Coordinates of C-alpha atoms in Angstrom, one line a residue:
Chain A
M1 CA -132.0 50.4 -53.3
S2 CA -130.5 49.5 -56.8
S3 CA -127.5 50.3 -57.8
S4 CA -128.4 53.2 -59.8
T5 CA -129.1 55.4 -57.3
W6 CA -126.3 55.8 -55.8
A7 CA -123.9 59.1 -56.8
I8 CA -121.2 57.2 -55.1
E9 CA -120.6 53.3 -54.8
T10 CA -117.2 51.7 -53.5
R11 CA -116.4 47.9 -52.4
G12 CA -113.4 47.1 -51.1
I13 CA -111.4 49.6 -51.7
T14 CA -107.8 49.5 -51.7
R15 CA -104.6 52.5 -52.4
V16 CA -101.2 51.1 -51.7
F17 CA -98.7 53.7 -52.5
E18 CA -95.4 52.1 -53.4
S19 CA -91.6 54.8 -53.5
R20 CA -88.7 54.2 -53.1
K21 CA -86.0 56.3 -51.2
G22 CA -81.8 56.6 -51.4
F23 CA -79.3 56.8 -54.4
L24 CA -77.5 53.7 -54.8
F25 CA -79.3 51.7 -52.2
R26 CA -82.7 52.4 -52.9
E27 CA -84.6 51.2 -49.6
A28 CA -88.3 50.8 -50.9
T29 CA -91.5 52.1 -48.6
R30 CA -95.0 50.8 -48.8
T31 CA -97.8 52.6 -47.4
E32 CA -101.5 51.3 -47.0
A33 CA -103.5 54.4 -48.1
L34 CA -106.9 52.9 -48.4
R35 CA -107.6 49.6 -46.6
G36 CA -110.9 48.1 -48.2
I37 CA -113.1 51.1 -48.5
D38 CA -117.1 50.2 -48.7
L39 CA -119.1 53.2 -49.3
T40 CA -122.2 54.3 -50.8
V41 CA -123.7 58.0 -50.9
E42 CA -127.5 58.8 -52.3
R43 CA -127.4 61.1 -55.1
G44 CA -128.9 64.1 -54.7
A45 CA -126.9 64.3 -50.8
I46 CA -123.8 65.7 -49.2
F47 CA -122.3 63.1 -47.3
G48 CA -118.5 64.3 -45.2
L49 CA -115.7 62.3 -44.5
L50 CA -113.7 63.2 -41.3
G51 CA -110.5 61.8 -40.8
P52 CA -107.4 63.4 -39.5
N53 CA -104.3 64.2 -41.3
G54 CA -103.0 60.9 -43.4
A55 CA -106.2 59.3 -42.4
G56 CA -106.8 59.1 -46.7
K57 CA -109.5 61.4 -47.2
T58 CA -107.8 62.6 -50.0
T59 CA -106.7 60.0 -51.6
L60 CA -110.2 58.5 -51.7
T61 CA -111.4 61.5 -52.9
K62 CA -108.7 61.3 -56.0
I63 CA -109.7 57.5 -57.0
L64 CA -113.3 58.6 -57.0
S65 CA -113.0 61.7 -59.0
T66 CA -110.5 59.7 -61.0
L67 CA -107.2 61.0 -60.8
L68 CA -105.5 57.9 -58.7
L69 CA -106.6 54.4 -60.1
P70 CA -107.3 52.0 -56.9
T71 CA -104.9 49.3 -56.0
G72 CA -108.0 46.9 -54.9
G73 CA -111.7 47.3 -54.9
T74 CA -114.2 48.8 -57.4
A75 CA -115.4 52.7 -57.4
R76 CA -118.9 53.8 -59.1
V77 CA -120.1 56.7 -59.1
L78 CA -123.2 58.0 -60.7
G79 CA -123.5 54.2 -62.0
H80 CA -120.2 54.4 -63.7
D81 CA -117.1 52.7 -63.3
V82 CA -114.6 54.9 -62.5
V83 CA -111.1 53.5 -63.9
R84 CA -112.7 52.1 -67.1
E85 CA -115.5 54.8 -67.7
A86 CA -113.4 57.7 -66.6
G87 CA -114.0 59.4 -69.7
Y88 CA -117.5 59.6 -69.2
L89 CA -117.4 61.0 -65.9
R90 CA -115.0 63.4 -65.8
P91 CA -117.5 66.2 -67.5
R92 CA -119.9 64.8 -65.1
M93 CA -117.7 65.8 -62.1
G94 CA -116.5 68.6 -60.2
L95 CA -113.5 68.6 -58.3
V96 CA -112.1 71.0 -55.7
L97 CA -108.8 70.2 -54.0
G98 CA -108.3 73.7 -52.7
G99 CA -104.9 75.7 -51.7
E100 CA -102.6 78.2 -52.7
R101 CA -101.6 76.0 -55.8
G102 CA -104.1 74.8 -58.6
L103 CA -104.4 78.4 -60.3
Y104 CA -102.5 79.7 -63.2
N105 CA -101.3 82.6 -60.8
R106 CA -100.2 85.1 -64.2
V107 CA -103.2 85.2 -65.5
S108 CA -106.6 86.5 -64.4
G109 CA -109.6 84.9 -62.2
R110 CA -111.5 84.8 -65.7
E111 CA -109.2 83.5 -67.7
N112 CA -108.2 80.5 -65.5
L113 CA -112.0 80.1 -65.7
R114 CA -112.0 80.8 -69.5
Y115 CA -109.2 78.2 -69.8
F116 CA -111.2 75.4 -68.3
A117 CA -114.7 76.1 -70.0
D118 CA -112.7 75.4 -73.1
L119 CA -111.1 71.9 -71.9
Y120 CA -114.4 71.1 -70.6
G121 CA -116.5 71.7 -74.3
I122 CA -118.8 74.4 -72.8
P123 CA -121.0 75.8 -75.7
L124 CA -118.9 79.2 -76.7
A125 CA -122.6 80.8 -76.6
E126 CA -123.0 80.5 -73.2
R127 CA -119.2 80.3 -71.6
D128 CA -119.4 84.0 -71.4
R129 CA -122.3 84.2 -69.6
R130 CA -121.5 81.5 -67.4
I131 CA -118.4 82.2 -66.0
S132 CA -120.1 85.5 -64.8
E133 CA -122.5 83.7 -62.9
V134 CA -120.1 81.6 -60.9
L135 CA -118.0 84.5 -60.6
A136 CA -120.6 86.0 -58.8
R137 CA -121.9 83.0 -57.1
V138 CA -118.7 82.9 -55.5
D139 CA -118.4 86.8 -55.0
L140 CA -115.5 87.4 -57.4
E141 CA -116.8 89.4 -59.8
G142 CA -115.0 92.6 -58.7
A143 CA -111.6 90.9 -58.7
A144 CA -112.1 88.6 -61.8
D145 CA -109.6 90.4 -64.2
R146 CA -107.3 90.8 -61.6
R147 CA -104.2 88.5 -61.7
V148 CA -104.9 85.5 -59.6
E149 CA -101.6 85.8 -58.1
E150 CA -102.8 89.0 -56.3
Y151 CA -105.8 87.0 -54.8
S152 CA -106.0 86.0 -51.2
R153 CA -106.3 82.7 -49.9
G154 CA -109.5 82.9 -49.7
M155 CA -110.2 84.4 -53.1
K156 CA -108.3 81.3 -54.2
Q157 CA -110.3 79.3 -52.6
K158 CA -113.5 80.8 -54.2
L159 CA -112.1 80.9 -57.2
H160 CA -111.1 76.8 -57.0
I161 CA -114.8 76.3 -56.1
A162 CA -115.9 78.6 -59.2
R163 CA -114.1 76.5 -61.2
G164 CA -115.0 73.1 -59.5
I165 CA -118.7 74.2 -60.5
L166 CA -118.4 76.0 -63.9
H167 CA -119.1 72.4 -65.9
R168 CA -122.7 72.2 -64.1
P169 CA -121.3 68.9 -62.2
E170 CA -123.8 66.2 -61.4
I171 CA -121.6 65.5 -58.3
L172 CA -118.8 67.7 -56.6
F173 CA -115.9 66.7 -54.7
L174 CA -114.9 69.1 -52.5
D175 CA -111.6 68.2 -50.1
E176 CA -110.9 70.3 -47.1
P177 CA -112.9 73.4 -49.2
T178 CA -112.3 76.1 -45.7
I179 CA -109.1 74.9 -44.6
G180 CA -106.5 78.3 -44.2
L181 CA -109.8 80.5 -45.0
D182 CA -110.9 83.3 -42.0
P183 CA -114.5 82.5 -40.3
K184 CA -115.7 85.3 -43.0
S185 CA -114.6 83.6 -45.9
A186 CA -115.3 80.2 -44.5
R187 CA -118.6 80.9 -43.6
E188 CA -119.5 81.8 -46.9
T189 CA -118.2 78.7 -48.6
R190 CA -121.1 76.5 -46.5
K191 CA -123.2 78.7 -48.0
L192 CA -122.6 78.1 -51.2
V193 CA -122.0 74.2 -50.5
R194 CA -125.9 74.5 -48.8
S195 CA -127.2 76.6 -52.4
L196 CA -125.5 73.5 -54.6
L197 CA -127.2 71.2 -52.6
A198 CA -130.0 73.1 -53.2
D199 CA -129.9 73.1 -56.7
G200 CA -129.6 68.8 -56.7
V201 CA -125.5 68.6 -56.9
T202 CA -124.0 65.1 -55.0
I203 CA -121.4 66.4 -52.8
F204 CA -119.0 65.2 -51.7
L205 CA -116.9 67.0 -48.6
T206 CA -113.9 65.8 -46.5
T207 CA -113.0 68.0 -43.7
H208 CA -111.2 68.1 -40.1
Y209 CA -113.3 70.7 -39.2
M210 CA -115.9 69.0 -36.8
F211 CA -118.0 71.8 -36.4
E212 CA -118.2 72.6 -40.5
A213 CA -119.2 68.9 -41.0
E214 CA -121.5 68.7 -37.8
E215 CA -123.4 71.9 -39.6
L216 CA -123.5 70.5 -43.3
C217 CA -123.7 67.2 -43.9
P218 CA -126.7 65.0 -42.1
E219 CA -124.5 61.5 -42.3
L220 CA -120.8 61.3 -42.0
A221 CA -117.8 58.7 -42.3
I222 CA -114.7 59.0 -39.8
L223 CA -111.5 57.6 -41.8
S224 CA -108.6 56.7 -39.1
K225 CA -105.5 54.5 -41.1
G226 CA -107.3 54.2 -44.4
R227 CA -110.4 52.3 -42.5
I228 CA -114.1 54.0 -42.1
V229 CA -114.2 53.1 -38.0
A230 CA -117.9 54.8 -38.4
R231 CA -120.8 56.3 -40.7
D232 CA -124.0 57.1 -39.6
T233 CA -125.9 60.5 -38.9
V234 CA -124.2 62.6 -36.2
A235 CA -126.5 61.7 -33.6
R236 CA -126.3 58.0 -33.9
L237 CA -123.0 58.7 -33.8
R238 CA -123.0 60.6 -30.3
Q239 CA -124.8 57.4 -29.3
L240 CA -121.9 55.3 -30.6
V241 CA -119.3 56.7 -28.4
G242 CA -121.3 56.0 -25.4
G243 CA -123.8 59.1 -25.0
D244 CA -125.5 62.5 -25.9
R245 CA -124.3 64.1 -22.6
T246 CA -120.9 65.0 -21.5
L247 CA -120.0 65.8 -17.9
E248 CA -116.2 66.9 -17.8
A249 CA -114.7 67.3 -14.0
E250 CA -111.3 69.5 -13.7
A251 CA -109.2 69.3 -10.2
Y252 CA -105.7 68.5 -9.4
G253 CA -105.7 64.7 -10.2
F254 CA -107.9 62.3 -9.4
E255 CA -107.6 58.9 -7.5
D256 CA -108.3 55.4 -9.7
R257 CA -110.6 54.7 -6.9
E258 CA -112.3 57.8 -7.6
I259 CA -112.7 56.9 -11.2
D260 CA -114.0 53.3 -11.0
V261 CA -116.7 54.6 -8.6
L262 CA -117.7 57.0 -11.3
R263 CA -117.8 54.5 -13.8
H264 CA -120.2 52.8 -12.1
L265 CA -122.9 55.2 -12.3
P266 CA -125.9 54.8 -13.8
G267 CA -125.9 55.3 -17.5
V268 CA -121.9 56.0 -17.9
S269 CA -120.7 54.9 -20.7
K270 CA -117.1 56.0 -20.9
V271 CA -114.6 57.9 -18.2
L272 CA -111.4 59.3 -19.7
N273 CA -108.9 60.8 -17.6
E274 CA -106.6 63.2 -19.0
E275 CA -103.9 65.2 -17.4
F276 CA -102.9 68.7 -18.8
G277 CA -100.0 70.1 -16.3
P278 CA -101.1 69.8 -13.2
V279 CA -104.5 69.6 -14.2
S280 CA -106.4 66.7 -14.3
R281 CA -110.1 66.5 -16.8
L282 CA -112.4 64.0 -16.4
T283 CA -114.7 63.3 -19.8
I284 CA -117.9 60.9 -18.6
R285 CA -120.3 60.3 -21.5
V286 CA -123.4 59.6 -20.3
R287 CA -126.5 57.8 -22.0
T288 CA -129.7 58.9 -19.7
E289 CA -130.8 61.8 -17.3
E290 CA -130.2 60.2 -14.9
T291 CA -126.3 60.7 -14.0
R292 CA -126.5 64.9 -13.1
P293 CA -123.4 67.0 -12.8
D294 CA -124.6 67.2 -8.8
A295 CA -123.9 63.3 -8.8
L296 CA -120.2 64.4 -9.3
R297 CA -119.7 66.8 -7.1
E298 CA -121.1 64.8 -4.2
I299 CA -118.4 61.6 -5.1
L300 CA -115.6 63.9 -6.2
L301 CA -116.0 67.5 -3.4
P302 CA -114.6 65.4 -0.3
G303 CA -111.2 64.7 -1.9
H304 CA -111.7 67.7 -4.2
P305 CA -112.5 70.8 -2.8
E306 CA -111.5 73.0 -5.7
V307 CA -113.8 70.6 -8.4
A308 CA -115.0 72.1 -11.5
V309 CA -118.0 70.4 -12.6
R310 CA -120.2 71.2 -15.9
E311 CA -122.4 69.1 -18.9
R312 CA -122.1 70.0 -22.1
R313 CA -123.5 68.1 -25.3
T314 CA -120.8 65.3 -26.8
S315 CA -120.2 67.2 -29.6
L316 CA -118.8 65.4 -33.0
E317 CA -115.2 66.4 -32.2
D318 CA -115.9 63.9 -28.9
V319 CA -116.9 61.3 -30.9
Y320 CA -114.6 61.4 -34.0
L321 CA -111.5 61.7 -31.2
D322 CA -113.4 58.8 -29.2
L323 CA -113.2 56.6 -32.7
V324 CA -109.9 57.6 -34.2
E325 CA -108.4 57.0 -31.0
E326 CA -110.1 53.9 -30.2
E327 CA -108.3 52.3 -33.9
A328 CA -105.1 54.1 -32.8
R329 CA -105.2 51.0 -29.9
Chain B
M1 CA -127.6 72.8 -61.8
A2 CA -126.3 69.8 -63.2
G3 CA -126.4 71.0 -67.1
A4 CA -126.1 69.0 -70.2
V5 CA -122.9 67.3 -70.7
V6 CA -121.3 68.7 -73.6
E7 CA -118.0 67.0 -75.7
Y8 CA -115.2 68.7 -75.4
S9 CA -113.6 69.9 -78.8
R10 CA -110.1 69.0 -79.6
G11 CA -109.4 72.4 -81.7
R12 CA -110.8 74.4 -79.2
S13 CA -109.2 72.7 -76.4
T14 CA -106.0 72.9 -78.6
Y15 CA -106.8 76.6 -79.1
A16 CA -107.3 77.3 -75.1
S17 CA -104.3 75.8 -74.2
L18 CA -102.5 78.0 -77.0
R19 CA -103.7 81.0 -76.1
L20 CA -103.4 80.7 -72.4
S21 CA -99.4 80.2 -73.2
V22 CA -100.0 83.3 -74.8
L23 CA -101.1 85.0 -71.7
Q24 CA -98.8 83.7 -69.6
F25 CA -96.1 84.8 -72.2
L26 CA -97.0 88.4 -72.3
A27 CA -97.4 88.1 -68.6
D28 CA -93.2 87.2 -68.0
P29 CA -91.7 87.5 -72.0
Q30 CA -88.0 86.9 -70.3
W31 CA -88.1 83.3 -71.0
L32 CA -87.6 84.3 -75.0
V33 CA -84.0 85.5 -74.3
P34 CA -82.5 82.4 -72.9
S35 CA -83.7 80.2 -75.9
M36 CA -81.9 82.7 -78.2
I37 CA -78.4 83.6 -76.6
A38 CA -77.0 79.8 -78.0
P39 CA -78.1 80.4 -81.9
V40 CA -76.8 84.2 -81.7
I41 CA -73.4 83.1 -80.9
F42 CA -73.4 80.2 -83.3
A43 CA -74.1 82.3 -86.1
L44 CA -71.8 84.9 -85.1
V45 CA -69.6 82.3 -84.6
S46 CA -70.2 80.2 -87.8
F47 CA -70.0 83.2 -90.2
E48 CA -66.5 84.7 -88.8
L49 CA -65.3 80.9 -89.3
F50 CA -66.8 80.6 -93.1
R51 CA -67.1 84.0 -93.8
G52 CA -65.4 83.3 -97.3
A53 CA -68.0 80.3 -97.9
G54 CA -70.2 81.7 -100.4
A55 CA -73.5 84.0 -100.1
Y56 CA -75.8 81.4 -99.8
F57 CA -73.9 80.6 -96.6
L58 CA -75.3 83.6 -94.7
T59 CA -78.9 81.7 -95.6
Y60 CA -77.3 78.2 -93.9
A61 CA -76.3 80.0 -90.8
I62 CA -79.6 81.8 -90.9
L63 CA -82.0 79.0 -91.3
G64 CA -79.4 77.1 -88.9
A65 CA -79.8 79.3 -86.2
G66 CA -83.3 80.0 -86.7
M67 CA -84.0 76.5 -86.4
M68 CA -81.6 76.1 -83.4
S69 CA -83.9 79.3 -81.5
M70 CA -87.0 77.9 -82.7
W71 CA -85.7 74.7 -81.1
G72 CA -85.1 75.8 -78.0
Q73 CA -88.0 77.5 -77.5
T74 CA -90.0 74.7 -78.1
L75 CA -87.7 72.6 -75.7
Y76 CA -88.2 74.9 -73.1
G77 CA -91.5 76.1 -73.6
S78 CA -93.1 72.9 -74.0
G79 CA -91.4 70.8 -71.1
W80 CA -91.2 73.9 -69.0
A81 CA -94.7 74.4 -69.1
T82 CA -95.7 70.8 -67.7
G83 CA -93.1 71.1 -65.9
Q84 CA -94.6 74.9 -64.2
D85 CA -98.2 72.7 -64.3
R86 CA -96.5 70.2 -61.8
E87 CA -95.1 72.9 -59.5
F88 CA -98.7 75.4 -59.6
G89 CA -100.7 72.1 -59.1
T90 CA -102.2 72.6 -62.4
L91 CA -101.7 69.6 -63.7
E92 CA -104.5 67.7 -61.9
P93 CA -107.3 69.5 -62.7
T94 CA -106.1 70.0 -66.2
V95 CA -106.0 65.8 -66.3
Q96 CA -109.2 65.6 -64.5
S97 CA -110.5 67.7 -67.4
P98 CA -112.3 65.8 -70.2
T99 CA -109.8 67.1 -72.7
P100 CA -106.9 64.5 -73.5
Y101 CA -104.1 66.1 -71.9
L102 CA -102.5 65.8 -75.4
Y103 CA -104.1 68.7 -76.4
V104 CA -103.0 70.4 -74.2
I105 CA -99.5 70.1 -74.7
L106 CA -100.3 70.3 -78.8
G107 CA -102.0 73.8 -77.9
R108 CA -98.1 74.6 -75.9
V109 CA -96.2 73.3 -78.2
L110 CA -97.6 75.3 -81.3
W111 CA -97.3 78.4 -79.3
N112 CA -93.8 77.4 -78.4
V113 CA -92.7 76.3 -81.9
V114 CA -94.6 80.3 -83.0
S115 CA -92.8 82.3 -79.9
G116 CA -89.0 80.2 -81.3
L117 CA -90.0 82.0 -84.6
F118 CA -89.6 85.7 -82.5
G119 CA -86.3 84.1 -81.9
G120 CA -85.5 83.0 -85.8
L121 CA -86.2 86.6 -86.6
I122 CA -83.7 88.4 -83.8
V123 CA -81.0 85.7 -85.2
Y124 CA -81.9 87.0 -88.8
L125 CA -82.3 90.6 -87.6
V126 CA -78.5 90.5 -86.0
I127 CA -77.2 88.5 -89.1
L128 CA -78.5 91.0 -91.5
G129 CA -76.8 93.7 -89.2
V130 CA -73.5 91.7 -89.2
A131 CA -73.0 90.6 -92.7
G132 CA -75.6 91.9 -94.6
G133 CA -78.7 90.8 -96.4
P134 CA -78.5 86.9 -97.5
P135 CA -79.5 86.5 -101.1
A136 CA -83.3 85.8 -102.4
V137 CA -84.6 82.5 -102.0
P138 CA -85.1 81.4 -105.2
D139 CA -89.2 79.5 -104.7
P140 CA -90.4 81.9 -101.4
L141 CA -93.9 80.3 -101.9
G142 CA -92.3 76.7 -101.8
F143 CA -90.3 78.2 -98.9
A144 CA -93.0 79.4 -96.7
L145 CA -95.1 76.4 -97.2
L146 CA -92.2 73.9 -96.1
F147 CA -91.1 76.3 -93.5
V148 CA -94.8 75.6 -91.7
F149 CA -94.4 72.6 -92.3
V150 CA -90.3 72.2 -90.7
M151 CA -92.5 74.1 -87.5
V152 CA -94.4 71.4 -87.4
T153 CA -91.9 68.5 -87.6
L154 CA -90.3 70.3 -84.6
A155 CA -93.9 70.4 -82.7
A156 CA -94.0 66.6 -83.2
V157 CA -90.9 66.5 -81.0
G158 CA -91.8 68.8 -78.6
V159 CA -95.7 66.8 -78.4
I160 CA -93.3 63.4 -77.6
F161 CA -90.4 65.1 -75.3
A162 CA -93.5 66.8 -72.9
A163 CA -94.4 63.3 -72.4
F164 CA -91.4 63.1 -70.4
Y165 CA -92.4 66.1 -68.1
V166 CA -95.8 64.3 -67.5
Y167 CA -94.1 61.2 -66.8
T168 CA -91.5 62.1 -64.2
R169 CA -90.8 65.4 -61.9
Y170 CA -87.0 64.6 -63.1
A171 CA -87.6 65.4 -66.9
G172 CA -85.8 68.4 -66.3
F173 CA -82.2 67.1 -66.7
I174 CA -83.6 65.1 -70.3
Q175 CA -83.8 68.7 -71.6
N176 CA -80.5 70.1 -70.3
I177 CA -79.3 66.9 -72.2
G178 CA -81.4 66.7 -74.9
E179 CA -81.1 70.9 -76.2
F180 CA -77.2 70.6 -77.3
A181 CA -77.5 67.1 -78.8
F182 CA -80.2 68.1 -80.5
Y183 CA -79.1 71.1 -82.2
I184 CA -76.1 68.7 -83.9
G185 CA -78.0 65.9 -84.2
T186 CA -80.5 67.2 -86.5
G187 CA -78.1 69.0 -88.1
C188 CA -79.1 72.8 -87.1
M189 CA -75.9 74.1 -87.6
F190 CA -72.9 72.1 -89.0
P191 CA -74.6 68.9 -91.5
V192 CA -75.1 65.6 -90.3
V193 CA -72.3 64.2 -92.6
L194 CA -69.5 65.8 -90.7
L195 CA -70.8 64.2 -87.7
P196 CA -68.9 60.2 -87.1
F197 CA -71.1 58.0 -89.8
Y198 CA -72.7 55.8 -86.8
T199 CA -74.9 58.8 -85.5
N200 CA -76.2 59.4 -88.9
P201 CA -79.4 57.0 -88.0
I202 CA -79.9 58.6 -84.8
S203 CA -80.7 61.7 -86.2
L204 CA -83.3 60.4 -88.9
F205 CA -85.0 59.6 -86.3
F206 CA -85.6 63.1 -86.0
P207 CA -88.4 64.6 -88.2
P208 CA -86.8 68.1 -88.0
T209 CA -83.5 66.5 -89.5
W210 CA -85.3 65.7 -92.9
G211 CA -87.5 68.9 -92.9
L212 CA -84.6 71.3 -92.2
D213 CA -82.2 69.4 -94.6
A214 CA -85.6 70.0 -97.7
L215 CA -85.4 73.2 -96.9
R216 CA -82.0 73.7 -97.5
Y217 CA -82.1 72.0 -100.8
L218 CA -84.8 74.8 -101.3
A219 CA -83.1 78.0 -100.3
I220 CA -79.6 77.5 -101.4
P221 CA -78.7 76.7 -105.5
G222 CA -76.4 73.8 -105.5
Y223 CA -77.2 72.9 -101.7
Q224 CA -75.7 69.1 -101.3
G225 CA -77.4 67.6 -98.5
F226 CA -78.5 63.8 -98.1
S227 CA -77.8 61.9 -101.2
W228 CA -81.4 61.1 -101.5
G229 CA -82.0 64.8 -102.3
F230 CA -85.3 67.1 -101.7
W231 CA -88.0 64.5 -102.0
G232 CA -86.3 62.1 -100.2
D233 CA -86.0 64.6 -97.5
L234 CA -89.8 65.8 -98.0
A235 CA -90.7 62.2 -97.6
G236 CA -88.8 61.6 -94.4
A237 CA -89.9 64.3 -93.1
I238 CA -93.3 63.6 -93.3
V239 CA -93.2 60.1 -92.6
T240 CA -91.3 60.7 -89.3
T241 CA -93.6 63.5 -88.4
A242 CA -96.7 61.2 -89.0
A243 CA -94.6 58.9 -86.8
Y244 CA -94.3 60.7 -83.6
L245 CA -97.7 62.4 -84.1
G246 CA -99.6 59.2 -83.9
A247 CA -97.2 57.5 -81.4
A248 CA -98.4 60.6 -79.4
A249 CA -101.7 59.6 -78.6
A250 CA -100.6 55.9 -77.9
L251 CA -97.8 57.5 -75.9
F252 CA -100.0 59.5 -73.6
R253 CA -102.8 57.6 -72.7
R254 CA -99.6 55.3 -71.2
V255 CA -98.1 58.0 -69.3
E256 CA -101.5 59.3 -68.2
R257 CA -102.2 55.5 -67.1
H258 CA -98.5 54.9 -65.1
V259 CA -99.1 58.3 -63.4
L260 CA -102.7 57.7 -62.1
E261 CA -101.2 54.5 -61.0
E262 CA -98.3 56.1 -59.6
G263 CA -100.2 59.0 -58.0
S264 CA -97.3 61.4 -58.8
L265 CA -99.8 64.3 -60.5
A266 CA -99.1 66.1 -58.1
W267 CA -95.5 65.9 -57.4
Y268 CA -92.9 68.6 -58.3

């Protein structure tokens, strides 16, 4: 694939934050937020970036959207360098950082949009119509002329999104777009994201909601401590962490001997023992159909008459936790 | 969905920023009051001190106090607005838009200078109530044109000053230090020649110093300001204002580069 077909292409992006604390005796601290990010995202696709707090998701989003300079490496968006060609890129990209901040609270939602429409140079003849269109699209028409300070968190988030798409960007960066939203608003936001994708907009989405990533993103990367620890489709990521199926067994404490036996069952790739007070939970990733819940019961029942065994599909959350914990080790 | 990309317009962006400033001001106009308190007090004290100095002293006091009010509003409004951009988190989306932040600042500064006129008007009304009307200005048209230009000189300082707020969240102390130093340094209330000699060159770095002196030459017959007279003042005001506005674009580019390197746009 030639480089022009990539919406995003990064090579070895690093970002170091240096800060100083103290008044008389200044103490310097150095934080490596990103440690060599190589990433490509196809045009017209939606790409998800998952990671725990502090993993570097927002830092990467800000670098790609020209709000932060990388310390090292190169990043190209729509085929243009984000540092040298920021002026070219800014009218072509939308950014939704979301949250309570980022809006002019004392004026109406419509006035917020009008201001940014002017800063983006949206033709005057189209401006008001386009504002009404995006307000309708995010379902804020009824509240458009109310002051933003009267908006709920969800309404503010919708206004952020409306501002991000007002100038019809080719690529949209959504940084945790549903964080803090009630389930209904979050669902509407995801619906909107899908409709933008259908319109041909490339979407770069960061989230730490697993179900959201699974629902929206055919392909995603997991970022941990400034590194991409995995990048693939959800199905392949499941295989990466040891299988599509997960068996769980709960009882009052398991012995090492029992765990060792489980590890050697056919198709078992991983056994994780966690303790929740007096209760222990074994999580077992299984690659094949050979090992069924009955096999587990057979092994565990003699020592644990109370054992409860269940089977479920390996979730993206399992994948995420496995990979992030592996990176932490 | 992606639409044809259009270029931003400097004039439209500046107007949009000015308009937003007006809307925000109307939502909360109380901030005009603090910028008027000091000028009104200074004007009344000066009037009482120099009551016998002649009819034109009223003009002098009104001009000085009016200028203080306009400067106060410019300083507070321009710097404060950028500080608020940090606090509200609107600095990031504004900087991320295609319009250079300089034009956003310019719109705000223009509004703040204009809103400072309200303060000047109130100073005028207070002195009018206390002391009666000042004598008529000999050349009203020239005075009006020069007055508008003096507003531009104030805006030029405001634009440069606002850059500090983009540069660092700690710019508030510069505002507090700068306010009274500027009143004194530009000769708003007291002639610059009364200040120690070594401070005079510093005063001349500020475009309003020249503009205000020119305004006084025009409004007060027999006024003795800088030795180079009205035309020298006017030339100095034009040159320093052009230098400030010329430096503004380069300054803002450097400031933007700095904050993007630091990653400090979201700090507040």
